[in-house]
Coordinates of N, CA and C in Angstrom, one line a residue:
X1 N 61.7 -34.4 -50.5 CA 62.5 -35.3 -49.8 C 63.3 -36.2 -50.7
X2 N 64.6 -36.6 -50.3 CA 65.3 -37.5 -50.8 C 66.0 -38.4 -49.8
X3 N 65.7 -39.6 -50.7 CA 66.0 -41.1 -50.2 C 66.6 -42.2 -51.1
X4 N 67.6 -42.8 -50.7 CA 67.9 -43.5 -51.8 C 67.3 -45.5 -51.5
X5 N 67.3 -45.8 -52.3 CA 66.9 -47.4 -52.1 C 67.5 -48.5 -53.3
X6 N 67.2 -49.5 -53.0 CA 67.9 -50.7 -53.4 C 66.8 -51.1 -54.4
X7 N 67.0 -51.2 -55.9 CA 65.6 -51.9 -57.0 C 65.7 -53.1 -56.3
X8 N 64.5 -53.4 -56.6 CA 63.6 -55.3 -56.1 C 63.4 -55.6 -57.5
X9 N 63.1 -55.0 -58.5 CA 62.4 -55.5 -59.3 C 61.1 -54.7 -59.7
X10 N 60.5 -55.4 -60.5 CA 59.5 -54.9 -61.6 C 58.4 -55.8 -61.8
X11 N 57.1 -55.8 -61.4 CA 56.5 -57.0 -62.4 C 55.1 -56.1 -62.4
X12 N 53.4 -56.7 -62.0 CA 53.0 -55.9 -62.9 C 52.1 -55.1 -62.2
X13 N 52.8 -54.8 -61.1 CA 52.3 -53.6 -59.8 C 52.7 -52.6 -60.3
X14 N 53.9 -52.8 -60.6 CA 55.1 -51.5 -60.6 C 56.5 -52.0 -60.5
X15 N 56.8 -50.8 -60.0 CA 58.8 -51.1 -59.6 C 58.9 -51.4 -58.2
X16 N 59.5 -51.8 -57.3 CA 59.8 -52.6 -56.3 C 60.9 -51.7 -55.8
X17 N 61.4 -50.9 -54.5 CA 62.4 -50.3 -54.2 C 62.3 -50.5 -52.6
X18 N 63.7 -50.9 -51.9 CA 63.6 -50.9 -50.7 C 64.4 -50.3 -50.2
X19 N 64.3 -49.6 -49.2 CA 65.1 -49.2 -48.3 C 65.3 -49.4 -46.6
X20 N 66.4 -50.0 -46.2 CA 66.8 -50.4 -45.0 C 66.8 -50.1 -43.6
X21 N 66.6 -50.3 -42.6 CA 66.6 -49.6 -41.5 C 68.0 -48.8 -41.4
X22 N 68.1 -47.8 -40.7 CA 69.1 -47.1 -40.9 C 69.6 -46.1 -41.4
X23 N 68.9 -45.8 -42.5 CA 69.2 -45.4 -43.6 C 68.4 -44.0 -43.4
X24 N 69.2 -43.3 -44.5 CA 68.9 -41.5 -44.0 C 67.7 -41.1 -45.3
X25 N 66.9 -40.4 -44.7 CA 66.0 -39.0 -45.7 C 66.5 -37.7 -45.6
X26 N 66.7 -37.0 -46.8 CA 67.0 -35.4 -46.1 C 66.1 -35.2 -46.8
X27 N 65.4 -33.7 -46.6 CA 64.0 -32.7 -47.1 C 65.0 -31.6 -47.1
X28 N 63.8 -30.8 -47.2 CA 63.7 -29.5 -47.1 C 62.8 -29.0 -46.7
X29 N 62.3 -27.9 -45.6 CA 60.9 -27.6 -45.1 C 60.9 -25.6 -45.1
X30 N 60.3 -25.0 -45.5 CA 61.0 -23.6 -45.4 C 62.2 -22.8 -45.5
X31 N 62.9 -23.7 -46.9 CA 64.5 -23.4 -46.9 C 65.2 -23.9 -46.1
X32 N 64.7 -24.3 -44.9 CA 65.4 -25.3 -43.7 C 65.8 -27.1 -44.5
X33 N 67.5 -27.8 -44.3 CA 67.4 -28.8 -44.5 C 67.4 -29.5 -43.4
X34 N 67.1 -30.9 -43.1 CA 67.0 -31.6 -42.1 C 66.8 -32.8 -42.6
X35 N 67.5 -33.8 -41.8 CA 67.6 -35.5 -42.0 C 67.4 -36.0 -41.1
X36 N 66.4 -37.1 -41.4 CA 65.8 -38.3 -40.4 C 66.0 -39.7 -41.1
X37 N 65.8 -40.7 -40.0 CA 65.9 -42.1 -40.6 C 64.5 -42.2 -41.1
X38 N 64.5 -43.2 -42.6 CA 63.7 -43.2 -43.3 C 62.7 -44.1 -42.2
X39 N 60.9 -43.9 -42.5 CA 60.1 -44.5 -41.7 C 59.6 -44.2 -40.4
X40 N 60.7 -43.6 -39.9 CA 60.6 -42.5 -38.6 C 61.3 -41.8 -38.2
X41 N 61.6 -40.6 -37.6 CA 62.6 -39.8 -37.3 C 63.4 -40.7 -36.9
X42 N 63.6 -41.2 -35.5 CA 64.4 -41.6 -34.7 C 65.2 -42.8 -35.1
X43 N 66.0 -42.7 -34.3 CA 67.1 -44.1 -35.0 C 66.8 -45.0 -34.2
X44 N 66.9 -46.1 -35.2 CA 68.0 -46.6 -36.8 C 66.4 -46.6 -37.4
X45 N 65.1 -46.1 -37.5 CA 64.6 -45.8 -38.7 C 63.7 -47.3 -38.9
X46 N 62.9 -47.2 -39.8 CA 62.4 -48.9 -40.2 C 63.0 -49.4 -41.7
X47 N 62.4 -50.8 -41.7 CA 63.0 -51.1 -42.9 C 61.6 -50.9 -43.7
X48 N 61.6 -49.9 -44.9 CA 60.8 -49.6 -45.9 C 60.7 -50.2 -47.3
X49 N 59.2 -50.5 -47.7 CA 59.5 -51.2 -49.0 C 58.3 -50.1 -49.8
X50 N 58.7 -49.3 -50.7 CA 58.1 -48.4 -52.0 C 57.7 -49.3 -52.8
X51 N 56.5 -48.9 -53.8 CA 55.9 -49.3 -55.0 C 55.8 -47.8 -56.0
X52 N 56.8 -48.0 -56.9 CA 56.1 -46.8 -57.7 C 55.2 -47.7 -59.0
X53 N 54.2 -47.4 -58.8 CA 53.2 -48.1 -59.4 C 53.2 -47.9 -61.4
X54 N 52.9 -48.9 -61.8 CA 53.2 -49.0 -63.6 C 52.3 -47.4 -63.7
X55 N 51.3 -47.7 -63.6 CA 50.2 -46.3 -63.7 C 49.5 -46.0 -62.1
X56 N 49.3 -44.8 -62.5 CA 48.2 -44.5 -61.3 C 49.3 -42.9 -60.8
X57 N 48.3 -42.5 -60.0 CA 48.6 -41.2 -59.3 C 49.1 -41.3 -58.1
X58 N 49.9 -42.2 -57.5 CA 49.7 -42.7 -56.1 C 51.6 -43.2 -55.9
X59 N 52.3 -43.6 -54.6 CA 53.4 -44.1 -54.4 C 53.0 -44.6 -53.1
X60 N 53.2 -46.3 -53.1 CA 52.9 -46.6 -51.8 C 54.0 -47.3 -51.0
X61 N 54.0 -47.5 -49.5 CA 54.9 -47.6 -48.6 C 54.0 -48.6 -47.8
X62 N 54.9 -50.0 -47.7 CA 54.7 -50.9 -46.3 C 56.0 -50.8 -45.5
X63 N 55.7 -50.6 -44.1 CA 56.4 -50.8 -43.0 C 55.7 -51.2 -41.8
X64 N 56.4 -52.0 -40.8 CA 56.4 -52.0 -39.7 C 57.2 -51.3 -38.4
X65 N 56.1 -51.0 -37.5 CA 56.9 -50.2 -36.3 C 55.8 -51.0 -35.3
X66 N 56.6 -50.1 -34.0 CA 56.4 -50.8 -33.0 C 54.6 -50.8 -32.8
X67 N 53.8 -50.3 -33.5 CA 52.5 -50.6 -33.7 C 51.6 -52.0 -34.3
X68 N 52.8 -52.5 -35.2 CA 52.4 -53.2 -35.9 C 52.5 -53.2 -37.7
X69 N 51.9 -53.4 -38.6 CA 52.1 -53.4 -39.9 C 51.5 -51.8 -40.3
X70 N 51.6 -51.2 -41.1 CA 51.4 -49.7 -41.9 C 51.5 -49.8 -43.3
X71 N 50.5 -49.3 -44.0 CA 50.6 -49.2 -45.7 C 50.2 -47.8 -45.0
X72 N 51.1 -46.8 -46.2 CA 51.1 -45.3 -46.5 C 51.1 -45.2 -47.5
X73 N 50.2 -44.6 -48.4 CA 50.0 -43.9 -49.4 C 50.3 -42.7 -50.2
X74 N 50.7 -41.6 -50.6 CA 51.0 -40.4 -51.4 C 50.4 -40.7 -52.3
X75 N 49.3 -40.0 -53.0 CA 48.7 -39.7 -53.6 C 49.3 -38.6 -54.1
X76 N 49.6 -38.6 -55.7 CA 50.7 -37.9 -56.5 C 50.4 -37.5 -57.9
X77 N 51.3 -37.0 -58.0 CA 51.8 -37.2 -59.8 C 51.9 -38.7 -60.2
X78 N 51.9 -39.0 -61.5 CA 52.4 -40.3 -61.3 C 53.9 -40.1 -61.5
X79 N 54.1 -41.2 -60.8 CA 55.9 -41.1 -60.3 C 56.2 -41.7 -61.9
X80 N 57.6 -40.8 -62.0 CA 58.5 -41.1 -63.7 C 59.4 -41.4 -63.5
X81 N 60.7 -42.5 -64.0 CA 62.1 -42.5 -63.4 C 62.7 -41.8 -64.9
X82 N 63.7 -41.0 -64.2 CA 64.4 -39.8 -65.0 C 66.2 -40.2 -64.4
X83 N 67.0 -40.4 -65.3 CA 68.0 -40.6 -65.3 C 68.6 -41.4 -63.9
X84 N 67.9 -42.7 -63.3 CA 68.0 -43.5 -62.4 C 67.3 -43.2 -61.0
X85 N 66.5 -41.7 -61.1 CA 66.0 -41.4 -60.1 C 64.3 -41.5 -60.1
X86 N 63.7 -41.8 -59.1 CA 62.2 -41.5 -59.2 C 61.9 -40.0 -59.1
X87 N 60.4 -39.4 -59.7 CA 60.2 -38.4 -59.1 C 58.3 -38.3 -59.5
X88 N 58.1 -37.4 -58.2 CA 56.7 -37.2 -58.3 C 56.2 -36.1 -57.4
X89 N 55.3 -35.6 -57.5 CA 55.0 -33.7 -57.2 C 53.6 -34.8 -55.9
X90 N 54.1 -34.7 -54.9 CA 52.9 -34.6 -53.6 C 52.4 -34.0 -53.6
X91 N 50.5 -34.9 -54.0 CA 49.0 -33.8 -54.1 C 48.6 -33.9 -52.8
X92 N 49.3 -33.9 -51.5 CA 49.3 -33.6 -49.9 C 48.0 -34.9 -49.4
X93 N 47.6 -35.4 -50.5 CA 46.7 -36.3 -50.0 C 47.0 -37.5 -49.1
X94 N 47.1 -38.5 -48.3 CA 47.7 -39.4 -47.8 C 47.1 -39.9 -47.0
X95 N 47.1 -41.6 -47.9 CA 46.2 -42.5 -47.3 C 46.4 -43.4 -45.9
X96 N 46.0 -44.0 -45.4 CA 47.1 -45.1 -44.1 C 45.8 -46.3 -44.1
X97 N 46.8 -47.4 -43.4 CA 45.8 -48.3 -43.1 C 47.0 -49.6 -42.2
X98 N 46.2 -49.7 -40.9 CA 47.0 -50.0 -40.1 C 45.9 -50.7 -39.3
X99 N 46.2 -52.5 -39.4 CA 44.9 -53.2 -39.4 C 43.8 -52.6 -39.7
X100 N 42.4 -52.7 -39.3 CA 41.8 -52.3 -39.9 C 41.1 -50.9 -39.4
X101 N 41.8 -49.7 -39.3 CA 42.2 -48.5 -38.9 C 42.6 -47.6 -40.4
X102 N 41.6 -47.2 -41.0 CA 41.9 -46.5 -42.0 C 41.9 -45.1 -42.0
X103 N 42.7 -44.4 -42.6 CA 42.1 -42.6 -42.7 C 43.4 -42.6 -43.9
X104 N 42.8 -40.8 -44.2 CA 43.2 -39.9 -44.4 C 43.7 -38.5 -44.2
X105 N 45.5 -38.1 -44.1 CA 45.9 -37.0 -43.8 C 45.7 -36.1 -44.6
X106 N 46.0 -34.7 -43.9 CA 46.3 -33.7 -44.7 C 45.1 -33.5 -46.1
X107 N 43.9 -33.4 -45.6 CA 43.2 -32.7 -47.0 C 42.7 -31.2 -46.7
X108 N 43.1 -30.8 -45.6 CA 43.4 -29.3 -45.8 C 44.5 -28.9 -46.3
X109 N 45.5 -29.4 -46.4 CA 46.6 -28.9 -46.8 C 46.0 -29.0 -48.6
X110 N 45.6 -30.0 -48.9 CA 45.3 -30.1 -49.9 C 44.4 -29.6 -50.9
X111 N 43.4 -29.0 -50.0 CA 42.3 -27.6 -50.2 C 42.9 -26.5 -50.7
X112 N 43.8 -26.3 -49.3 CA 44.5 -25.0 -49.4 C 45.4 -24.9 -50.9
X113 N 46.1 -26.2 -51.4 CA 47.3 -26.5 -52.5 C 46.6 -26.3 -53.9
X114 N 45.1 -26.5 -53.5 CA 44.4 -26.3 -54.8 C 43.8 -24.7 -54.7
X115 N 43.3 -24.0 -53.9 CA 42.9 -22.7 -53.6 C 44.0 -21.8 -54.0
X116 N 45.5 -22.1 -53.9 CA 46.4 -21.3 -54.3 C 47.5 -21.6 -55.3
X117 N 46.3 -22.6 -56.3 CA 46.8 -23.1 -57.8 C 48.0 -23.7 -57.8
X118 N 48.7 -24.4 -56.4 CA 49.6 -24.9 -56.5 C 49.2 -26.9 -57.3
X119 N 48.0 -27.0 -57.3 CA 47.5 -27.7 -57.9 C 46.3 -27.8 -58.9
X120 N 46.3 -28.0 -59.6 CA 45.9 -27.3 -61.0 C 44.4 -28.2 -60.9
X121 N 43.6 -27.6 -61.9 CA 42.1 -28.6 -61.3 C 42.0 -30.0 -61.9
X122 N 43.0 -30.2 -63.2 CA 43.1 -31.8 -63.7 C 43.7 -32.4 -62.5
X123 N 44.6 -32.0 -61.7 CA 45.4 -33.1 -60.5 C 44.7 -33.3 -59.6
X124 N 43.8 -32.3 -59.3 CA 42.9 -32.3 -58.3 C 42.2 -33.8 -58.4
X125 N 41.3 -33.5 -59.6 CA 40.6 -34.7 -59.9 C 41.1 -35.8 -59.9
X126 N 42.6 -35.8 -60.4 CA 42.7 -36.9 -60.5 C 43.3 -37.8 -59.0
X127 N 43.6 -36.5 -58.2 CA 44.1 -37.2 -56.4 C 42.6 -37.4 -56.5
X128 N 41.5 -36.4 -55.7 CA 40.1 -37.2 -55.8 C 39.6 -38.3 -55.9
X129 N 40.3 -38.5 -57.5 CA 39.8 -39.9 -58.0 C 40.2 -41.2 -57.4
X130 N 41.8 -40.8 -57.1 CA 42.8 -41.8 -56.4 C 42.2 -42.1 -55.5
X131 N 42.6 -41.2 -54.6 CA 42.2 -41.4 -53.3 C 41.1 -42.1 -52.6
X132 N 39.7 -41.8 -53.8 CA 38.4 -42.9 -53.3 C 38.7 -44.5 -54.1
X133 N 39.2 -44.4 -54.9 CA 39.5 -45.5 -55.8 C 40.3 -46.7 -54.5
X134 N 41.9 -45.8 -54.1 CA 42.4 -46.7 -52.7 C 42.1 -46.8 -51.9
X135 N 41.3 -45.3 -51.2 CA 40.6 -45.9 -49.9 C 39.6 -47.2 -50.1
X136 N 38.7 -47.3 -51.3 CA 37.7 -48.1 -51.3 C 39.0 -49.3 -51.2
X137 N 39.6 -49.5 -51.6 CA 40.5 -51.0 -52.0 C 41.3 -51.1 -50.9
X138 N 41.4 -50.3 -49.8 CA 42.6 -50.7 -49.1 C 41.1 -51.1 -47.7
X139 N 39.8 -50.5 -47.7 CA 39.0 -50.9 -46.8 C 38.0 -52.0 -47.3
X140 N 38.0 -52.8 -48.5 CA 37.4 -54.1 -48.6 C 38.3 -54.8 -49.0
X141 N 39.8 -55.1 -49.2 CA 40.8 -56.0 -49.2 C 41.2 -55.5 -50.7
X142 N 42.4 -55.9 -51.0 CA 42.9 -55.8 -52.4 C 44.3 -56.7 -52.4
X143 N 44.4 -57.9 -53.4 CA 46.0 -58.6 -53.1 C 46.9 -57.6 -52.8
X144 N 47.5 -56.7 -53.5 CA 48.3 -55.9 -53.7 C 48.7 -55.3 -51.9
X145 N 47.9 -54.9 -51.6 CA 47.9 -54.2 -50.0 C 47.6 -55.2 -48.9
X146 N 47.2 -56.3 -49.1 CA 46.6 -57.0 -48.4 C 47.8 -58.4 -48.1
X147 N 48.4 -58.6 -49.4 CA 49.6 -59.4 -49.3 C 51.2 -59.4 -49.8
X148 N 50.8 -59.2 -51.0 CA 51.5 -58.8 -52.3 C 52.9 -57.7 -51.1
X149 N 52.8 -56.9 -50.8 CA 53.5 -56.2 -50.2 C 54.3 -56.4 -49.1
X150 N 53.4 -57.3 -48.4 CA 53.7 -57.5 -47.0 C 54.8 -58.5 -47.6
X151 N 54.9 -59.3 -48.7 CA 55.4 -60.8 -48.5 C 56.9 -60.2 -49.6
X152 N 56.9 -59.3 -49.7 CA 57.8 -58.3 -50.2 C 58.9 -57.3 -49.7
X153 N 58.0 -57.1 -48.7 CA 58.9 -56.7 -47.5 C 59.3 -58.0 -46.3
X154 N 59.1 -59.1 -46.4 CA 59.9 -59.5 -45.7 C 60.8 -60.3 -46.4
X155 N 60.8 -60.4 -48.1 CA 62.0 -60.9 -48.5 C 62.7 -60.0 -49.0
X156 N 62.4 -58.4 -48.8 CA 63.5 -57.6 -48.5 C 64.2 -57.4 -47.5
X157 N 64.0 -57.4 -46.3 CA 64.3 -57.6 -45.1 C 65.3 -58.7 -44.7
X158 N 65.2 -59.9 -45.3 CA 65.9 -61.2 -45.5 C 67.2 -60.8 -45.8
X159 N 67.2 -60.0 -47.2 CA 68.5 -59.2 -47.8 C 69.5 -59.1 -47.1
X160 N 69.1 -58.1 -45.9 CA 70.2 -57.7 -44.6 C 70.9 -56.8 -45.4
X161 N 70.4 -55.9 -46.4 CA 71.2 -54.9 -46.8 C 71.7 -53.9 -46.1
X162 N 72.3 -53.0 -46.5 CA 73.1 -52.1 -46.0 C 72.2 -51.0 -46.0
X163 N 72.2 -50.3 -45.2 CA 72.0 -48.8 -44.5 C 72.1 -47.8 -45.5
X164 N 71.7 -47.1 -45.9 CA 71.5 -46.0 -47.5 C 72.1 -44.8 -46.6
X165 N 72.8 -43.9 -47.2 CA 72.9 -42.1 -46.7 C 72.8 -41.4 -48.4
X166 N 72.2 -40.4 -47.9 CA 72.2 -39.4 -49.2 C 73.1 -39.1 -49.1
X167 N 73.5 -38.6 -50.9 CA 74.8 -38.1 -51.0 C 74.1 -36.7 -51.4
X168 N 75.7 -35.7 -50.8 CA 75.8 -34.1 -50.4 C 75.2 -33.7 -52.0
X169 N 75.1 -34.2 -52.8 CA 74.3 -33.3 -54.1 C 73.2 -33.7 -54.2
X170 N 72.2 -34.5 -53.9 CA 70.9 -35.0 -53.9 C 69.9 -33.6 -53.7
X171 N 70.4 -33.0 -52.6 CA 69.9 -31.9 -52.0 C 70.3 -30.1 -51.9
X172 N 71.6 -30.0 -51.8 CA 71.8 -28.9 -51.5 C 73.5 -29.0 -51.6
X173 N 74.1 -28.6 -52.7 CA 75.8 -28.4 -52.6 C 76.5 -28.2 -51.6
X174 N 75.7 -26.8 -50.6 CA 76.5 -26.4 -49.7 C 76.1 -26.5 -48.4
X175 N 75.1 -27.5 -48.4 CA 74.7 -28.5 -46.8 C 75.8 -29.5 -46.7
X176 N 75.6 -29.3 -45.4 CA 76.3 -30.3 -44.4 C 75.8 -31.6 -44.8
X177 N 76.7 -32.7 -44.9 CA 76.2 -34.4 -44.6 C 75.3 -34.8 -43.7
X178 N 74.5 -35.1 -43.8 CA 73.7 -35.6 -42.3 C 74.3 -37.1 -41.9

């Protein structure tokens, strides 16, 4: 998936990136491309605030929808920025926590990603390790998830920034614009 966002800043979480309601993701799913507004398909999308974290195996996401507040997780590579972009290889793990309503997606997919060496047995361990490391911290409180973010996303929000679209080379030369 690609998404573009606005830097917040740096301090000693990580890097700080927002992105706007409105604003477009394109993927890829089976050689198939397709675009949605970032945070939910449907339009205009939510307004999203990313953490790519100083260290760790993980990229995390607060938003609100019409449920209420959501921390998302991706348990990862650790994310690297490479010539102005972020990037990080999804270990399918993925955490949520939505009041106090916790789980975890996709660890079959994740089974499966290791059974056909699409993940190697160091990543393994080290999503594993993530993954109990955050679930423990996102189900007995931690600043970072508990405030730290929330109070970040709403002085991105404040911003009133502008609506993000990917541009036609992010993804595919000879795709259509979404």
């Amino acid at each position: 998936m690609v998404w573009r966002a606005y830097v917040l800043g740096e301090d000693r979480f990580g890097t700080w990136l927002f992105t706007p309601q409105g604003s477009i993701v394109r993927g890829t799913c089976d050689g198939e491309i397709a675009c949605s507004y970032v945070g939910v398909p449907e339009e205009p999308g939510l307004h999203v605030l990313h953490l790519a974290p100083n260290d760790g195996w993980w990229f995390g996401t607060w938003t609100i929808d019409e449920l209420g507040q959501r921390v998302a997780i991706d348990v990862c590579t650790p994310p690297v920025h490479v010539d102005g972009e972020w990037h990080f290889d999804d270990l399918e793990l993925d955490l949520y926590r939505r009041a106090s309503t916790l789980g975890v997606f996709d660890e079959a997919e994740f089974a499966d990603g290791c059974a056909a060496g699409h993940i190697t047995p160091d990543e393994a361990r080290a999503g594993r390790a993530t993954a109990s490391d955050l679930h423990d911290r996102l189900r007995h409180g931690d600043v970072l998830f508990d405030a730290v973010g929330w109070d970040r996303l709403q002085e991105a929000i404040a911003l009133d920034a502008f609506p993000l679209t990917v541009e036609l080379s992010d993804l595919d030369p000879e795709s259509e614009v979404c």
